[in-house]
Short mmCIF file of C-alpha atoms in Angstrom, two decimals:
data_model
loop_
_atom_site.label_atom_id
_atom_site.label_comp_id
_atom_site.label_asym_id
_atom_site.label_seq_id
_atom_site.Cartn_x
_atom_site.Cartn_y
_atom_site.Cartn_z
CA MET A 1119 -0.76 -2.22 -36.45
CA THR A 1120 1.22 0.85 -35.39
CA ASP A 1121 1.42 2.43 -32.00
CA THR A 1122 -1.39 4.59 -30.90
CA PRO A 1123 -1.82 6.45 -27.68
CA THR A 1124 -3.29 4.54 -24.58
CA PRO A 1125 -5.03 6.33 -21.92
CA GLN A 1126 -4.82 6.41 -18.12
CA GLY A 1127 -1.07 5.88 -17.63
CA ILE A 1128 -0.41 2.67 -19.77
CA PRO A 1129 2.30 3.32 -22.29
CA ALA A 1130 1.29 2.72 -25.85
CA PRO A 1131 3.00 -0.01 -27.87
CA GLU A 1132 6.30 1.21 -29.50
CA GLY A 1133 6.43 -0.04 -33.01
CA VAL A 1134 4.26 -2.76 -34.74
CA SER A 1135 1.91 -4.53 -32.48
CA ASP A 1136 -1.37 -6.36 -32.67
CA LEU A 1137 -3.71 -3.64 -30.77
CA ILE A 1138 -7.14 -5.15 -29.93
CA ASP A 1139 -9.90 -3.12 -31.62
CA THR A 1140 -12.62 -2.32 -28.87
CA ASP A 1141 -14.87 0.43 -28.04
CA TYR A 1142 -14.29 0.06 -24.27
CA GLU A 1143 -12.32 2.89 -22.65
CA ILE A 1144 -10.28 2.31 -19.51
CA GLY A 1145 -12.23 3.97 -16.64
CA GLN A 1146 -15.59 4.25 -18.48
CA ASP A 1147 -17.40 2.26 -15.72
CA ASN A 1148 -15.64 4.11 -13.05
CA ILE A 1149 -17.30 6.32 -10.31
CA GLU A 1150 -15.09 9.45 -10.00
CA SER A 1151 -15.61 12.00 -7.21
CA LYS A 1152 -14.34 13.91 -4.33
CA ILE A 1153 -14.89 13.72 -0.67
CA GLY A 1154 -13.31 16.82 0.98
CA MET A 1155 -9.83 17.03 -0.16
CA PHE A 1156 -9.65 13.32 -1.07
CA GLY A 1157 -10.51 12.19 -4.67
CA PHE A 1158 -11.44 8.68 -5.65
CA ASP A 1159 -11.76 6.84 -9.08
CA ILE A 1160 -13.14 3.37 -8.43
CA HIS A 1161 -14.60 0.79 -10.78
CA ASN A 1162 -18.23 -0.03 -10.40
CA PRO A 1163 -19.04 -2.85 -9.26
CA VAL A 1164 -15.42 -4.34 -8.71
CA PHE A 1165 -14.34 -1.93 -5.93
CA LEU A 1166 -17.88 -1.89 -4.24
CA VAL A 1167 -18.50 -5.77 -4.23
CA SER A 1168 -14.65 -6.44 -3.25
CA ALA A 1169 -14.66 -4.01 -0.31
CA LEU A 1170 -18.07 -4.72 1.04
CA SER A 1171 -17.65 -8.51 0.82
CA ILE A 1172 -14.35 -8.15 2.68
CA ILE A 1173 -15.85 -5.89 5.38
CA ALA A 1174 -18.67 -8.46 5.77
CA PHE A 1175 -16.12 -11.14 6.26
CA VAL A 1176 -14.17 -9.23 8.86
CA PHE A 1177 -17.26 -8.59 10.99
CA TYR A 1178 -18.43 -12.23 10.63
CA SER A 1179 -14.88 -13.33 11.87
CA LEU A 1180 -15.10 -10.94 14.90
CA ALA A 1181 -18.72 -11.50 15.76
CA LEU A 1182 -18.71 -15.32 15.49
CA PRO A 1183 -15.17 -16.41 16.11
CA GLU A 1184 -15.81 -20.05 17.16
CA GLN A 1185 -18.15 -20.54 14.06
CA ALA A 1186 -15.64 -18.90 11.85
CA GLY A 1187 -12.80 -20.95 13.16
CA THR A 1188 -14.71 -24.17 12.49
CA ALA A 1189 -15.55 -23.06 9.05
CA PHE A 1190 -11.86 -22.10 8.22
CA SER A 1191 -10.74 -25.58 9.58
CA TRP A 1192 -13.31 -27.37 7.33
CA LEU A 1193 -12.24 -25.32 4.28
CA PHE A 1194 -8.54 -26.27 4.70
CA ASP A 1195 -9.05 -29.91 5.23
CA THR A 1196 -11.68 -30.12 2.30
CA VAL A 1197 -9.69 -28.31 -0.23
CA THR A 1198 -6.26 -29.83 0.42
CA LYS A 1199 -7.58 -33.45 0.84
CA LYS A 1200 -9.98 -33.44 -2.16
CA PHE A 1201 -8.12 -31.20 -4.53
CA ASP A 1202 -4.51 -31.78 -4.00
CA TRP A 1203 -4.14 -33.70 -7.28
CA PHE A 1204 -5.66 -30.66 -9.15
CA PHE A 1205 -3.06 -28.21 -7.49
CA ILE A 1206 -0.16 -30.40 -8.30
CA ALA A 1207 -1.19 -31.24 -11.88
CA SER A 1208 -1.91 -27.64 -12.49
CA GLY A 1209 1.55 -26.65 -11.28
CA ASN A 1210 3.21 -29.06 -13.61
CA ILE A 1211 1.23 -27.49 -16.65
CA PHE A 1212 2.34 -24.06 -15.73
CA VAL A 1213 5.99 -24.98 -15.71
CA LEU A 1214 5.89 -26.81 -19.01
CA PHE A 1215 3.80 -24.08 -20.60
CA CYS A 1216 6.66 -21.61 -19.70
CA LEU A 1217 9.31 -23.78 -20.79
CA MET A 1218 7.66 -24.27 -24.20
CA LEU A 1219 7.36 -20.59 -24.62
CA ILE A 1220 11.22 -20.13 -23.99
CA VAL A 1221 12.19 -22.70 -26.71
CA THR A 1222 9.68 -21.69 -29.36
CA PRO A 1223 9.69 -18.71 -31.75
CA LEU A 1224 6.82 -17.10 -29.65
CA GLY A 1225 9.68 -16.33 -27.14
CA SER A 1226 10.96 -13.61 -29.50
CA VAL A 1227 7.74 -11.28 -29.00
CA ARG A 1228 8.72 -8.12 -27.11
CA LEU A 1229 6.44 -6.85 -24.39
CA GLY A 1230 5.38 -3.29 -25.12
CA GLY A 1231 6.16 -3.62 -28.96
CA VAL A 1232 9.14 -4.26 -31.13
CA ASP A 1233 10.97 -1.05 -30.27
CA ALA A 1234 10.19 -0.93 -26.56
CA LYS A 1235 13.22 -0.54 -24.32
CA PRO A 1236 13.19 -1.85 -20.42
CA ASP A 1237 12.09 0.62 -18.08
CA TYR A 1238 14.53 -0.68 -15.26
CA SER A 1239 18.06 -2.00 -15.20
CA TYR A 1240 18.50 -5.81 -14.38
CA ILE A 1241 19.68 -5.15 -10.77
CA GLY A 1242 16.59 -2.85 -10.02
CA TRP A 1243 14.44 -5.38 -11.75
CA PHE A 1244 15.82 -8.28 -9.81
CA ALA A 1245 15.53 -6.54 -6.59
CA MET A 1246 11.86 -5.77 -7.08
CA LEU A 1247 11.11 -9.34 -8.16
CA PHE A 1248 12.59 -10.89 -5.10
CA ALA A 1249 11.22 -8.33 -2.54
CA ALA A 1250 7.78 -8.74 -3.84
CA GLY A 1251 7.79 -12.23 -4.82
CA MET A 1252 9.05 -14.42 -1.92
CA GLY A 1253 10.76 -12.13 0.66
CA ILE A 1254 8.78 -12.98 3.74
CA GLY A 1255 8.47 -16.55 2.91
CA LEU A 1256 12.12 -17.11 2.33
CA MET A 1257 12.83 -15.58 5.83
CA PHE A 1258 10.23 -17.74 7.61
CA TYR A 1259 11.01 -21.10 5.75
CA GLY A 1260 14.73 -20.67 4.79
CA VAL A 1261 15.60 -22.69 7.88
CA SER A 1262 12.50 -24.32 9.05
CA GLU A 1263 11.46 -26.15 5.74
CA PRO A 1264 14.71 -27.86 4.95
CA MET A 1265 14.99 -28.78 8.59
CA SER A 1266 11.41 -30.09 8.86
CA HIS A 1267 11.78 -32.31 5.73
CA PHE A 1268 15.17 -33.57 6.81
CA SER A 1269 13.71 -34.51 10.41
CA SER A 1270 10.69 -36.26 8.89
CA SER A 1271 12.61 -38.13 6.20
CA MET A 1272 15.04 -39.51 8.93
CA GLY A 1273 11.95 -40.64 10.92
CA GLY A 1274 10.71 -42.56 7.94
CA VAL A 1275 7.25 -43.92 7.40
CA THR A 1276 4.69 -44.45 10.23
CA SER A 1277 1.20 -45.92 9.77
CA GLU A 1278 -2.02 -46.22 11.96
CA ALA A 1279 -4.99 -48.16 10.78
CA GLY A 1280 -3.29 -48.62 7.35
CA ALA A 1281 -2.87 -44.89 6.75
CA ARG A 1282 0.36 -43.00 6.86
CA THR A 1283 0.73 -40.47 9.76
CA ASP A 1284 4.21 -39.37 9.07
CA TRP A 1285 5.04 -36.06 7.22
CA ALA A 1286 8.07 -37.40 5.21
CA PRO A 1287 8.21 -36.56 1.55
CA LEU A 1288 7.78 -39.70 -0.61
CA GLY A 1289 9.04 -42.69 1.37
CA GLY A 1290 11.44 -40.80 3.73
CA ALA A 1291 15.04 -42.02 4.23
CA VAL A 1292 14.93 -43.56 7.75
CA GLY A 1293 18.29 -43.65 9.44
CA ASN A 1294 20.17 -42.53 6.19
CA GLU A 1295 21.42 -39.05 7.03
CA VAL A 1296 22.98 -38.33 3.55
CA GLU A 1297 19.83 -39.31 1.66
CA ALA A 1298 17.62 -37.55 4.27
CA VAL A 1299 19.39 -34.27 3.62
CA ARG A 1300 19.16 -34.72 -0.14
CA LEU A 1301 15.48 -35.66 -0.07
CA GLY A 1302 14.81 -32.84 2.44
CA MET A 1303 16.44 -30.25 0.14
CA ALA A 1304 14.81 -31.82 -3.07
CA ALA A 1305 11.43 -31.24 -1.35
CA THR A 1306 12.22 -27.85 -0.36
CA ILE A 1307 13.46 -26.81 -3.89
CA PHE A 1308 10.30 -28.27 -5.36
CA HIS A 1309 8.22 -25.78 -3.17
CA TRP A 1310 10.32 -22.68 -4.11
CA GLY A 1311 11.95 -23.45 -7.47
CA LEU A 1312 10.38 -23.73 -10.93
CA HIS A 1313 6.85 -24.25 -10.08
CA PRO A 1314 5.92 -21.10 -8.10
CA TRP A 1315 7.81 -18.74 -10.34
CA ALA A 1316 6.15 -20.43 -13.38
CA ILE A 1317 2.68 -19.46 -11.53
CA TYR A 1318 3.89 -15.86 -11.16
CA ALA A 1319 5.28 -15.77 -14.80
CA VAL A 1320 2.02 -17.01 -16.26
CA VAL A 1321 -0.04 -14.07 -14.85
CA ALA A 1322 2.70 -11.53 -15.31
CA LEU A 1323 3.04 -12.40 -19.06
CA ALA A 1324 -0.60 -12.36 -19.43
CA LEU A 1325 -1.12 -8.92 -18.00
CA ALA A 1326 2.01 -7.40 -19.83
CA LEU A 1327 1.13 -8.82 -23.17
CA PHE A 1328 -2.51 -7.78 -23.15
CA SER A 1329 -1.91 -4.31 -21.67
CA TYR A 1330 1.39 -3.27 -23.27
CA ASN A 1331 0.89 -4.85 -26.63
CA LYS A 1332 -2.82 -5.06 -26.96
CA GLY A 1333 -3.81 -1.81 -25.42
CA LEU A 1334 -6.21 -3.31 -22.73
CA PRO A 1335 -6.52 -2.17 -19.06
CA LEU A 1336 -3.94 -3.67 -16.77
CA THR A 1337 -6.45 -5.88 -14.94
CA ILE A 1338 -6.77 -9.82 -14.83
CA ARG A 1339 -9.87 -9.84 -17.06
CA SER A 1340 -7.92 -8.40 -19.98
CA ALA A 1341 -6.22 -11.53 -20.35
CA PHE A 1342 -9.44 -13.30 -21.42
CA TYR A 1343 -10.29 -11.19 -24.39
CA PRO A 1344 -9.24 -14.02 -26.78
CA ILE A 1345 -11.72 -16.34 -24.86
CA LEU A 1346 -14.67 -14.14 -23.85
CA GLY A 1347 -14.26 -11.11 -26.24
CA GLU A 1348 -16.21 -8.02 -25.35
CA ARG A 1349 -17.98 -9.87 -22.57
CA ILE A 1350 -14.74 -9.26 -20.36
CA TRP A 1351 -16.31 -5.76 -19.78
CA GLY A 1352 -19.48 -7.40 -18.26
CA TRP A 1353 -20.11 -9.60 -15.23
CA PRO A 1354 -17.65 -12.49 -16.50
CA GLY A 1355 -14.78 -9.88 -16.41
CA HIS A 1356 -16.17 -8.28 -13.17
CA PHE A 1357 -16.29 -11.67 -11.51
CA ILE A 1358 -12.62 -12.47 -12.62
CA ASP A 1359 -11.12 -9.22 -11.18
CA ILE A 1360 -13.32 -9.58 -7.78
CA LEU A 1361 -11.85 -13.06 -7.47
CA ALA A 1362 -8.34 -11.69 -8.12
CA VAL A 1363 -8.83 -9.22 -5.38
CA PHE A 1364 -9.93 -11.79 -2.87
CA ALA A 1365 -6.92 -13.94 -3.63
CA THR A 1366 -4.42 -11.16 -3.56
CA LEU A 1367 -5.79 -9.77 -0.30
CA PHE A 1368 -5.98 -13.11 1.46
CA GLY A 1369 -2.53 -14.22 0.12
CA LEU A 1370 -1.04 -11.14 1.35
CA ALA A 1371 -2.78 -11.45 4.77
CA THR A 1372 -1.24 -14.89 5.11
CA SER A 1373 2.20 -13.62 4.40
CA LEU A 1374 1.90 -10.72 6.80
CA GLY A 1375 0.69 -13.20 9.40
CA PHE A 1376 3.78 -15.27 9.05
CA GLY A 1377 6.05 -12.11 9.14
CA ALA A 1378 4.40 -10.82 12.16
CA THR A 1379 4.89 -14.11 14.17
CA GLN A 1380 8.51 -14.38 12.91
CA ALA A 1381 9.28 -10.87 13.80
CA ASN A 1382 7.66 -11.25 17.31
CA ALA A 1383 9.71 -14.36 17.84
CA GLY A 1384 12.86 -12.71 16.83
CA LEU A 1385 12.19 -9.51 19.29
CA ASN A 1386 11.42 -12.07 22.06
CA GLU A 1387 14.73 -13.78 21.46
CA LEU A 1388 16.63 -10.64 21.29
CA PHE A 1389 15.04 -8.32 23.66
CA GLY A 1390 12.61 -10.39 25.68
CA ILE A 1391 9.41 -8.77 24.06
CA PRO A 1392 6.66 -11.21 24.96
CA VAL A 1393 5.27 -13.32 22.16
CA SER A 1394 1.65 -12.69 22.10
CA SER A 1395 -1.30 -11.74 19.92
CA THR A 1396 -1.17 -8.13 21.26
CA THR A 1397 2.56 -7.84 20.19
CA GLU A 1398 1.68 -9.27 16.80
CA VAL A 1399 -1.22 -6.76 16.33
CA VAL A 1400 1.15 -3.88 17.36
CA LEU A 1401 3.83 -5.06 14.81
CA ILE A 1402 1.02 -5.34 11.98
CA THR A 1403 -0.21 -2.05 12.82
CA GLY A 1404 3.11 -0.25 13.00
CA ILE A 1405 4.43 -1.87 9.85
CA THR A 1406 1.29 -0.99 7.98
CA ALA A 1407 1.91 2.56 9.10
CA ILE A 1408 5.43 2.37 7.69
CA ALA A 1409 3.93 0.84 4.42
CA LEU A 1410 1.69 3.94 4.03
CA ILE A 1411 4.80 6.08 3.95
CA SER A 1412 6.03 3.88 1.24
CA VAL A 1413 2.74 4.11 -0.56
CA LEU A 1414 2.81 7.87 -0.47
CA ARG A 1415 6.44 8.02 -1.89
CA GLY A 1416 5.19 6.11 -5.14
CA LEU A 1417 6.80 3.13 -6.92
CA ASP A 1418 10.24 4.62 -7.49
CA GLY A 1419 10.75 6.28 -4.10
CA GLY A 1420 9.03 3.63 -2.19
CA VAL A 1421 9.03 0.00 -3.25
CA LYS A 1422 11.85 0.21 -5.66
CA LEU A 1423 14.07 2.01 -2.91
CA LEU A 1424 13.17 -0.28 -0.14
CA SER A 1425 13.60 -3.45 -2.38
CA GLU A 1426 17.16 -2.55 -3.31
CA ILE A 1427 17.89 -1.86 0.49
CA ASN A 1428 16.54 -5.18 1.45
CA MET A 1429 18.17 -7.00 -1.30
CA GLY A 1430 21.52 -5.57 -0.06
CA LEU A 1431 20.86 -6.61 3.47
CA ALA A 1432 19.74 -10.04 2.39
CA ALA A 1433 22.87 -10.50 0.29
CA LEU A 1434 25.08 -9.44 3.16
CA LEU A 1435 23.28 -11.99 5.54
CA LEU A 1436 23.49 -14.67 3.00
CA ILE A 1437 27.30 -14.03 2.22
CA PHE A 1438 28.01 -13.85 6.17
CA VAL A 1439 26.26 -17.30 6.79
CA LEU A 1440 28.00 -18.60 3.89
CA LEU A 1441 31.61 -17.55 4.94
CA VAL A 1442 31.28 -18.21 8.69
CA GLY A 1443 29.21 -21.42 8.25
CA PRO A 1444 30.21 -24.72 6.70
CA THR A 1445 31.27 -23.02 3.51
CA VAL A 1446 32.54 -26.07 1.57
CA LEU A 1447 29.57 -28.23 2.70
CA ILE A 1448 27.09 -25.42 1.56
CA LEU A 1449 28.67 -24.96 -1.96
CA THR A 1450 28.98 -28.77 -2.42
CA GLY A 1451 25.52 -29.14 -1.04
CA PHE A 1452 24.16 -26.36 -3.50
CA VAL A 1453 25.17 -28.59 -6.43
CA ASP A 1454 24.11 -31.91 -4.92
CA SER A 1455 20.64 -30.51 -3.89
CA LEU A 1456 20.08 -29.29 -7.53
CA GLY A 1457 20.96 -32.95 -8.61
CA ALA A 1458 18.63 -34.34 -5.88
CA TYR A 1459 15.86 -32.05 -6.97
CA LEU A 1460 16.18 -33.33 -10.68
CA GLN A 1461 16.36 -36.88 -9.32
CA TYR A 1462 13.16 -36.63 -7.17
CA LEU A 1463 11.13 -34.20 -9.30
CA PRO A 1464 9.19 -36.72 -11.24
CA GLN A 1465 7.96 -38.25 -7.93
CA LEU A 1466 7.29 -34.97 -6.20
CA ALA A 1467 5.29 -33.64 -9.04
CA ASN A 1468 3.32 -36.85 -9.37
CA PRO A 1469 -0.36 -35.75 -8.87
CA VAL A 1470 -1.83 -39.13 -8.27
CA GLY A 1471 -1.60 -42.25 -6.34
CA ARG A 1472 0.49 -40.40 -3.48
CA GLU A 1473 0.97 -42.36 -0.28
CA ASP A 1474 2.76 -39.34 1.42
CA VAL A 1475 -0.58 -37.66 1.86
CA ASN A 1476 0.41 -35.34 4.76
CA PHE A 1477 3.31 -34.04 2.77
CA SER A 1478 1.44 -33.62 -0.59
CA GLN A 1479 -1.60 -32.23 0.92
CA GLY A 1480 -0.24 -30.37 3.99
CA TRP A 1481 2.91 -28.89 2.30
CA THR A 1482 2.54 -29.03 -1.52
CA SER A 1483 -1.10 -28.33 -1.81
CA PHE A 1484 -0.99 -25.32 0.62
CA TYR A 1485 2.06 -23.98 -1.16
CA TRP A 1486 0.49 -24.06 -4.61
CA ALA A 1487 -2.70 -22.48 -3.35
CA TRP A 1488 -0.56 -19.79 -1.63
CA TRP A 1489 1.57 -19.06 -4.76
CA ILE A 1490 -1.59 -18.95 -6.83
CA SER A 1491 -3.19 -16.59 -4.30
CA TRP A 1492 -0.15 -14.37 -4.54
CA SER A 1493 -0.05 -14.57 -8.46
CA PRO A 1494 -2.53 -11.69 -9.24
CA PHE A 1495 -0.35 -9.46 -6.82
CA VAL A 1496 3.27 -10.62 -7.80
CA GLY A 1497 2.11 -11.06 -11.51
CA MET A 1498 0.78 -7.66 -11.85
CA PHE A 1499 3.74 -6.03 -10.13
CA ILE A 1500 6.16 -7.90 -12.21
CA ALA A 1501 4.20 -6.88 -15.31
CA ARG A 1502 4.42 -3.11 -14.19
CA VAL A 1503 8.19 -3.46 -14.10
CA SER A 1504 8.99 -5.64 -17.09
CA ARG A 1505 7.95 -3.60 -20.10
CA GLY A 1506 10.60 -3.78 -22.80
CA ARG A 1507 11.65 -7.44 -22.25
CA THR A 1508 11.19 -10.22 -24.81
CA VAL A 1509 9.04 -13.12 -23.71
CA ARG A 1510 12.16 -15.31 -23.71
CA GLU A 1511 14.17 -12.84 -21.70
CA PHE A 1512 11.29 -12.29 -19.41
CA LEU A 1513 10.58 -15.98 -18.66
CA VAL A 1514 14.40 -16.89 -18.36
CA CYS A 1515 14.76 -14.13 -15.66
CA VAL A 1516 11.48 -14.43 -13.98
CA LEU A 1517 11.50 -18.48 -13.96
CA LEU A 1518 15.13 -19.80 -13.93
CA ILE A 1519 17.22 -17.12 -12.23
CA PRO A 1520 14.93 -16.56 -9.06
CA SER A 1521 14.66 -20.30 -8.86
CA LEU A 1522 18.45 -20.71 -8.54
CA VAL A 1523 18.66 -17.87 -5.98
CA CYS A 1524 15.98 -19.58 -3.91
CA VAL A 1525 18.00 -22.81 -4.10
CA LEU A 1526 21.09 -20.97 -2.87
CA TRP A 1527 19.14 -19.38 -0.01
CA MET A 1528 17.79 -22.67 1.09
CA SER A 1529 21.13 -24.33 0.79
CA VAL A 1530 23.03 -21.72 2.91
CA PHE A 1531 20.32 -21.33 5.59
CA GLY A 1532 18.93 -24.77 5.68
CA GLY A 1533 22.23 -26.64 5.01
CA THR A 1534 24.00 -24.73 7.95
CA ALA A 1535 21.10 -25.50 10.38
CA ILE A 1536 21.20 -29.20 9.18
CA HIS A 1537 25.02 -29.19 9.56
CA GLN A 1538 24.53 -28.14 13.13
CA VAL A 1539 22.50 -31.18 13.83
CA VAL A 1540 24.39 -33.92 11.97
CA VAL A 1541 28.06 -32.70 12.80
CA ASP A 1542 27.73 -30.38 15.86
CA GLY A 1543 24.97 -32.24 17.62
CA TYR A 1544 23.27 -28.85 18.16
CA THR A 1545 19.42 -29.34 18.01
CA GLY A 1546 18.31 -25.84 19.14
CA ALA A 1547 16.92 -25.01 15.55
CA GLN A 1548 15.57 -28.49 15.02
CA ASN A 1549 13.47 -28.31 18.15
CA ALA A 1550 12.54 -24.74 18.05
CA ASP A 1551 9.06 -23.40 16.67
CA LEU A 1552 9.05 -22.63 12.98
CA GLU A 1553 9.24 -18.94 13.36
CA LEU A 1554 12.18 -19.16 15.87
CA GLN A 1555 14.43 -21.60 13.92
CA LEU A 1556 16.21 -18.88 11.90
CA PHE A 1557 17.43 -17.25 14.98
CA LYS A 1558 18.23 -20.34 16.75
CA MET A 1559 20.57 -21.20 13.86
CA LEU A 1560 22.03 -17.77 13.81
CA ASP A 1561 22.62 -17.97 17.60
CA GLN A 1562 25.37 -20.63 16.90
CA LEU A 1563 27.34 -18.28 14.41
CA PRO A 1564 29.35 -15.19 15.20
CA LEU A 1565 27.85 -11.85 15.86
CA ALA A 1566 24.44 -13.56 16.70
CA SER A 1567 22.72 -10.44 18.11
CA ILE A 1568 23.67 -8.39 15.12
CA THR A 1569 22.66 -10.97 12.40
CA SER A 1570 19.45 -11.73 14.30
CA PHE A 1571 18.66 -8.03 14.35
CA ILE A 1572 19.22 -7.83 10.55
CA GLY A 1573 16.94 -10.81 10.06
CA ILE A 1574 14.18 -9.06 11.96
CA VAL A 1575 14.82 -5.89 9.90
CA LEU A 1576 14.56 -8.08 6.61
CA VAL A 1577 11.24 -9.51 7.79
CA ILE A 1578 9.72 -6.06 8.45
CA VAL A 1579 11.10 -4.46 5.26
CA PHE A 1580 9.78 -7.51 3.20
CA PHE A 1581 6.53 -6.87 5.01
CA VAL A 1582 6.54 -3.29 4.00
CA THR A 1583 7.32 -3.86 0.37
CA SER A 1584 4.71 -6.65 0.24
CA SER A 1585 2.14 -4.61 1.67
CA ASP A 1586 2.85 -1.50 -0.65
CA SER A 1587 3.18 -3.51 -3.68
CA GLY A 1588 -0.18 -5.39 -2.93
CA SER A 1589 -1.99 -2.28 -2.17
CA LEU A 1590 -0.68 -0.81 -5.59
CA VAL A 1591 -2.03 -4.01 -7.24
CA ILE A 1592 -5.55 -4.22 -5.81
CA ASP A 1593 -5.97 -0.56 -6.29
CA THR A 1594 -5.21 -1.04 -10.02
CA ILE A 1595 -7.80 -3.88 -10.33
CA THR A 1596 -10.46 -1.96 -8.44
CA ALA A 1597 -9.94 1.22 -10.39
CA GLY A 1598 -10.67 -0.67 -13.69
CA GLY A 1599 -7.11 -0.94 -14.74
CA LYS A 1600 -6.06 2.67 -14.17
CA VAL A 1601 -2.34 2.85 -13.05
CA ASP A 1602 -2.54 6.54 -11.94
CA ALA A 1603 -5.73 6.26 -9.63
CA PRO A 1604 -5.75 8.70 -6.53
CA VAL A 1605 -3.30 7.81 -3.89
CA PRO A 1606 -5.96 7.66 -1.11
CA GLN A 1607 -7.36 4.57 -2.66
CA ARG A 1608 -4.01 2.76 -2.28
CA VAL A 1609 -3.91 3.87 1.42
CA PHE A 1610 -7.44 2.33 1.94
CA TRP A 1611 -6.25 -1.02 0.61
CA CYS A 1612 -2.89 -0.73 2.51
CA ILE A 1613 -4.83 -0.27 5.84
CA PHE A 1614 -7.43 -3.05 4.80
CA GLU A 1615 -4.72 -5.62 4.16
CA GLY A 1616 -3.35 -5.08 7.68
CA ALA A 1617 -6.79 -5.28 9.24
CA VAL A 1618 -7.68 -8.45 7.62
CA ALA A 1619 -4.38 -9.97 8.70
CA ILE A 1620 -5.00 -8.90 12.26
CA VAL A 1621 -8.60 -10.22 12.21
CA LEU A 1622 -7.52 -13.71 11.01
CA LEU A 1623 -4.53 -13.88 13.32
CA LEU A 1624 -6.94 -13.11 16.36
CA SER A 1625 -9.59 -15.56 15.37
CA VAL A 1626 -9.86 -19.27 16.42
CA GLY A 1627 -7.09 -20.87 14.70
CA GLY A 1628 -4.75 -18.02 14.19
CA LEU A 1629 -2.43 -18.88 11.14
CA GLN A 1630 -4.58 -21.84 10.31
CA SER A 1631 -7.34 -19.34 9.54
CA LEU A 1632 -5.03 -17.31 7.25
CA GLN A 1633 -3.88 -20.64 5.58
CA SER A 1634 -7.57 -21.72 5.00
CA MET A 1635 -8.64 -18.39 3.22
CA VAL A 1636 -5.59 -18.75 0.96
CA ILE A 1637 -6.57 -22.30 0.14
CA SER A 1638 -10.21 -21.35 -0.60
CA THR A 1639 -9.47 -18.50 -2.87
CA GLY A 1640 -6.57 -20.34 -4.56
CA LEU A 1641 -8.73 -23.16 -5.80
CA PRO A 1642 -11.01 -21.15 -8.07
CA PHE A 1643 -8.16 -18.95 -9.26
CA THR A 1644 -6.17 -22.03 -10.46
CA ILE A 1645 -8.90 -22.51 -13.09
CA VAL A 1646 -8.49 -18.90 -14.07
CA LEU A 1647 -4.65 -19.48 -14.64
CA LEU A 1648 -5.20 -22.61 -16.75
CA LEU A 1649 -7.53 -20.67 -19.00
CA MET A 1650 -5.07 -17.98 -19.07
CA CYS A 1651 -2.31 -20.24 -20.61
CA TRP A 1652 -4.53 -20.61 -23.64
CA ALA A 1653 -5.28 -16.98 -23.85
CA ILE A 1654 -1.57 -16.22 -23.73
CA PHE A 1655 -0.80 -18.68 -26.49
CA LYS A 1656 -3.48 -17.10 -28.81
CA GLY A 1657 -2.27 -13.55 -28.01
CA LEU A 1658 1.37 -14.45 -28.82
CA LEU A 1659 0.45 -16.07 -32.03
CA ALA A 1660 -1.47 -13.00 -33.04
CA GLU A 1661 1.40 -10.85 -32.07
CA ARG A 1662 3.88 -12.82 -34.13
CA ARG A 1663 1.63 -12.40 -37.25
CA ALA A 1664 1.39 -8.58 -36.91
#
């Protein structure tokens, strides 16, 4: 079929494409009106159900904090302990599915039609991928996770009443510093490499394929047309989109909570600003206000510009630590860590019969649920900026290249911190709280005040780009797939994300509450992603025949 106009801001396919013939028009179920000078264009019932449910949740958490805290703790324990095998097995399926598409003829399909051209250069594209995808997480865990796995591996296996009580990955490496470093880095790369980016890639590919090639709205439900047909416009589709809104909002709120605690720790280390809930609330409020400015400036003037600035600052900090730190050890460690990752990958990815339950449930299950909760947000954002790429080019760039950069980041920051322990005998970073470990590591390097300040700026700007991008994505879903909905709606969701993060941080359990909500929304959305793989396969087959 040839290209035909597609309404509401979604570009029509260029050249031959397998457009889906449906009578549904983007926005036909929307409520469009104006209150004063502010217009709105919202999907009924996705916007109303999502917004009202989240408002009810916020009031419940504020009104009954003790009861809410107990419920959050129960959710976290139940899902991580009962469904850890499901999360791990699903992650493996997503990686294998993406690798299969890379090496088969299906990888030659071009997103946006056979004649489509990319909207962004590689540099601009990569910058937006990283800023939206893992920015705050890399800052928070860049030192703390390699250090945690190294320390627990050195401690080896401990048991009580026949059950393991240690947090070491696999069997640990008690007393063996060299192997503890390798196992610690392998475990870290496992959580930040192929698996999370495969999760993002599946959602992004589904959205891009069914929107740019098939002419459907840019919403999660569109990917299920090969499975549900016209029923995606009814309640099955409404449910999928509402679930995507919940997953996105709570995944973002968790990341914003991590960002606030780390920024607070850094400000305390540099300027003596007290570490407290009040400070964190002020930080979230102030940074949300900055995100609102970015929202009003639009995609190119807001997220794209901030992403490129942040990538420049992150690259400068990375190069600085690489040059003034143990350079040779970092570079050799980068290669050795990749080897260790490949060596330990089959064991780390094993979903059944695990004895390292604290590691597989407390680390891996939470991570997979967190990435899956982020996937509607990051996936839709990647889809928005990836039109014109072939499926193979898209998957290689989204899956392999970011994974290598994550490995480099962890090798530089985590490797430097571990070197300080093993060679220099400095345990300041090792003994510090997670959110403070980056700053304690930088404290032992030249220009510590400057680099720590840059670290705080990076956390804040990653915070802003995540909030802005997230509000863009949630607004698109709750506007029925329209990408040009009124700006006040994005402002609403931007403010709402900050409010949810504040409420969960202030509730009993703090970050534990944030993690619990990520887990609870990540579980059902994992099923959505597994079905999405089948829908992508059918969609690409039809595209190849067009």
